[in-house]
């Protein structure tokens, strides 16, 4: 009996941390747009797919800080995001977070892998993204942070 109840609890935990086909499709589309906007240096779309709290934070710091953070032209010429790998997902009610590892390739320096976080506050209908630096920046207010360093 103990083994059966443990198995049922484990199964429920696994099911609760997965996405439906529709949620997965929405996330995949938004993630593709995010990576494409970075790779094609589309600053407006890139900022639009970044979590609104981060956009608001960098906007409040002034134009030059906003441009330095989201500007994908001169400083990042030739930089691309590639090799996305799913790592983990956590949920708390309608708040959902997915963690990925992605590689940033540049011409001048070695490739750098970092974490990318997908966040949804409405049960997976809409997704926004944060780099690991922004995700862990306490000055950017998020409703929740389900992952720790």
Short mmCIF file of C-alpha atoms in Angstrom, two decimals:
data_model
loop_
_atom_site.label_atom_id
_atom_site.label_comp_id
_atom_site.label_asym_id
_atom_site.label_seq_id
_atom_site.Cartn_x
_atom_site.Cartn_y
_atom_site.Cartn_z
CA UNK A 1 0.00 0.00 0.00
CA UNK A 2 2.84 2.41 0.88
CA UNK A 3 4.55 1.74 -2.46
CA UNK A 4 1.32 2.36 -4.36
CA UNK A 5 0.64 5.68 -2.61
CA UNK A 6 4.26 6.78 -3.14
CA UNK A 7 4.00 5.90 -6.82
CA UNK A 8 0.75 7.86 -7.16
CA UNK A 9 2.25 10.92 -5.47
CA UNK A 10 5.31 10.75 -7.75
CA UNK A 11 3.08 10.41 -10.81
CA UNK A 12 1.00 13.43 -9.75
CA UNK A 13 4.14 15.50 -9.25
CA UNK A 14 5.41 14.60 -12.71
CA UNK A 15 2.07 15.39 -14.33
CA UNK A 16 1.74 18.71 -12.50
CA UNK A 17 5.09 19.91 -13.88
CA UNK A 18 4.35 19.28 -17.53
CA UNK A 19 2.64 21.46 -20.09
CA UNK A 20 -0.36 20.67 -22.23
CA UNK A 21 0.14 20.54 -25.98
CA UNK A 22 -1.33 24.03 -26.35
CA UNK A 23 0.88 25.50 -23.61
CA UNK A 24 3.94 23.82 -25.11
CA UNK A 25 3.06 25.19 -28.55
CA UNK A 26 2.68 28.75 -27.22
CA UNK A 27 5.97 28.54 -25.35
CA UNK A 28 7.77 27.12 -28.38
CA UNK A 29 6.49 29.92 -30.63
CA UNK A 30 7.45 32.66 -28.16
CA UNK A 31 10.85 31.10 -27.53
CA UNK A 32 11.55 30.90 -31.26
CA UNK A 33 10.57 34.57 -31.66
CA UNK A 34 12.83 35.55 -28.74
CA UNK A 35 15.87 33.75 -30.18
CA UNK A 36 15.17 35.01 -33.70
CA UNK A 37 14.79 38.61 -32.49
CA UNK A 38 18.15 38.36 -30.73
CA UNK A 39 19.86 36.77 -33.72
CA UNK A 40 18.43 39.29 -36.21
CA UNK A 41 19.12 42.25 -33.87
CA UNK A 42 15.45 43.22 -33.65
CA UNK A 43 15.67 45.28 -30.46
CA UNK A 44 11.97 46.13 -30.23
CA UNK A 45 10.79 42.55 -30.52
CA UNK A 46 13.57 41.35 -28.21
CA UNK A 47 12.50 43.83 -25.53
CA UNK A 48 8.85 42.96 -26.14
CA UNK A 49 9.50 39.30 -25.40
CA UNK A 50 11.52 40.08 -22.27
CA UNK A 51 9.58 40.00 -19.01
CA UNK A 52 7.84 43.38 -18.52
CA UNK A 53 9.41 43.85 -15.07
CA UNK A 54 12.87 43.84 -16.62
CA UNK A 55 11.82 46.21 -19.41
CA UNK A 56 10.32 48.57 -16.84
CA UNK A 57 13.49 48.40 -14.72
CA UNK A 58 15.83 49.24 -17.61
CA UNK A 59 13.47 51.93 -18.93
CA UNK A 60 13.52 53.62 -15.51
CA UNK A 61 17.34 53.68 -15.62
CA UNK A 62 17.24 55.88 -18.72
CA UNK A 63 17.64 55.59 -22.47
CA UNK A 64 21.33 54.74 -22.51
CA UNK A 65 20.91 51.89 -20.00
CA UNK A 66 17.93 50.56 -21.93
CA UNK A 67 19.87 50.67 -25.20
CA UNK A 68 22.94 49.10 -23.59
CA UNK A 69 20.85 46.24 -22.27
CA UNK A 70 18.52 45.60 -25.21
CA UNK A 71 20.54 47.13 -28.04
CA UNK A 72 21.64 44.31 -30.26
CA UNK A 73 23.48 46.19 -32.96
CA UNK A 74 27.06 47.45 -32.54
CA UNK A 75 28.28 45.71 -29.40
CA UNK A 76 26.70 42.37 -30.28
CA UNK A 77 27.42 42.31 -34.01
CA UNK A 78 27.64 38.69 -35.06
CA UNK A 79 26.38 37.35 -31.72
CA UNK A 80 23.82 34.57 -31.92
CA UNK A 81 21.89 32.39 -29.53
CA UNK A 82 21.99 28.68 -30.33
CA UNK A 83 21.88 25.17 -28.85
CA UNK A 84 18.91 25.59 -26.54
CA UNK A 85 18.55 22.79 -23.99
CA UNK A 86 15.58 22.31 -21.66
CA UNK A 87 16.67 21.83 -18.04
CA UNK A 88 13.80 22.02 -15.58
CA UNK A 89 10.28 23.32 -14.93
CA UNK A 90 8.61 24.54 -11.75
CA UNK A 91 5.07 25.73 -11.14
CA UNK A 92 3.14 27.42 -8.38
CA UNK A 93 -0.53 27.75 -9.32
CA UNK A 94 -0.74 29.70 -12.58
CA UNK A 95 2.88 30.87 -12.22
CA UNK A 96 5.12 28.69 -14.41
CA UNK A 97 8.85 28.82 -15.00
CA UNK A 98 11.08 26.87 -17.31
CA UNK A 99 14.86 26.90 -17.20
CA UNK A 100 16.96 26.39 -20.31
CA UNK A 101 20.63 26.48 -21.11
CA UNK A 102 21.51 28.39 -24.26
CA UNK A 103 24.78 29.18 -25.94
CA UNK A 104 25.75 32.69 -27.00
CA UNK A 105 28.10 32.51 -29.96
CA UNK A 106 30.25 35.49 -30.93
CA UNK A 107 32.99 36.13 -33.45
CA UNK A 108 35.49 37.66 -31.01
CA UNK A 109 35.21 35.49 -27.91
CA UNK A 110 34.59 31.91 -26.89
CA UNK A 111 31.02 30.69 -26.83
CA UNK A 112 29.34 31.23 -23.49
CA UNK A 113 26.51 29.13 -22.11
CA UNK A 114 24.06 30.69 -19.73
CA UNK A 115 20.60 30.04 -18.36
CA UNK A 116 17.47 31.44 -19.91
CA UNK A 117 14.20 31.50 -17.99
CA UNK A 118 10.72 31.37 -19.51
CA UNK A 119 8.04 32.82 -17.23
CA UNK A 120 4.26 32.68 -17.42
CA UNK A 121 1.90 34.23 -14.90
CA UNK A 122 -1.30 33.07 -16.62
CA UNK A 123 -0.97 29.32 -16.73
CA UNK A 124 1.08 29.13 -19.92
CA UNK A 125 -0.99 31.36 -22.22
CA UNK A 126 1.75 34.00 -22.48
CA UNK A 127 5.48 33.59 -21.98
CA UNK A 128 8.24 36.11 -21.34
CA UNK A 129 11.97 35.55 -20.95
CA UNK A 130 14.82 36.58 -18.69
CA UNK A 131 18.52 35.88 -18.87
CA UNK A 132 20.06 34.46 -15.71
CA UNK A 133 21.53 37.86 -14.81
CA UNK A 134 18.12 39.54 -14.93
CA UNK A 135 16.30 36.62 -13.30
CA UNK A 136 18.49 36.83 -10.20
CA UNK A 137 18.69 40.65 -10.10
CA UNK A 138 16.66 41.57 -7.00
CA UNK A 139 16.06 45.07 -8.35
CA UNK A 140 13.79 43.53 -11.00
CA UNK A 141 10.58 42.74 -9.15
CA UNK A 142 9.06 39.40 -10.03
CA UNK A 143 5.94 37.94 -8.50
CA UNK A 144 7.94 34.79 -7.74
CA UNK A 145 11.31 33.24 -8.36
CA UNK A 146 10.97 29.47 -8.21
CA UNK A 147 14.61 28.73 -9.03
CA UNK A 148 17.59 29.54 -6.89
CA UNK A 149 21.25 30.03 -7.83
#
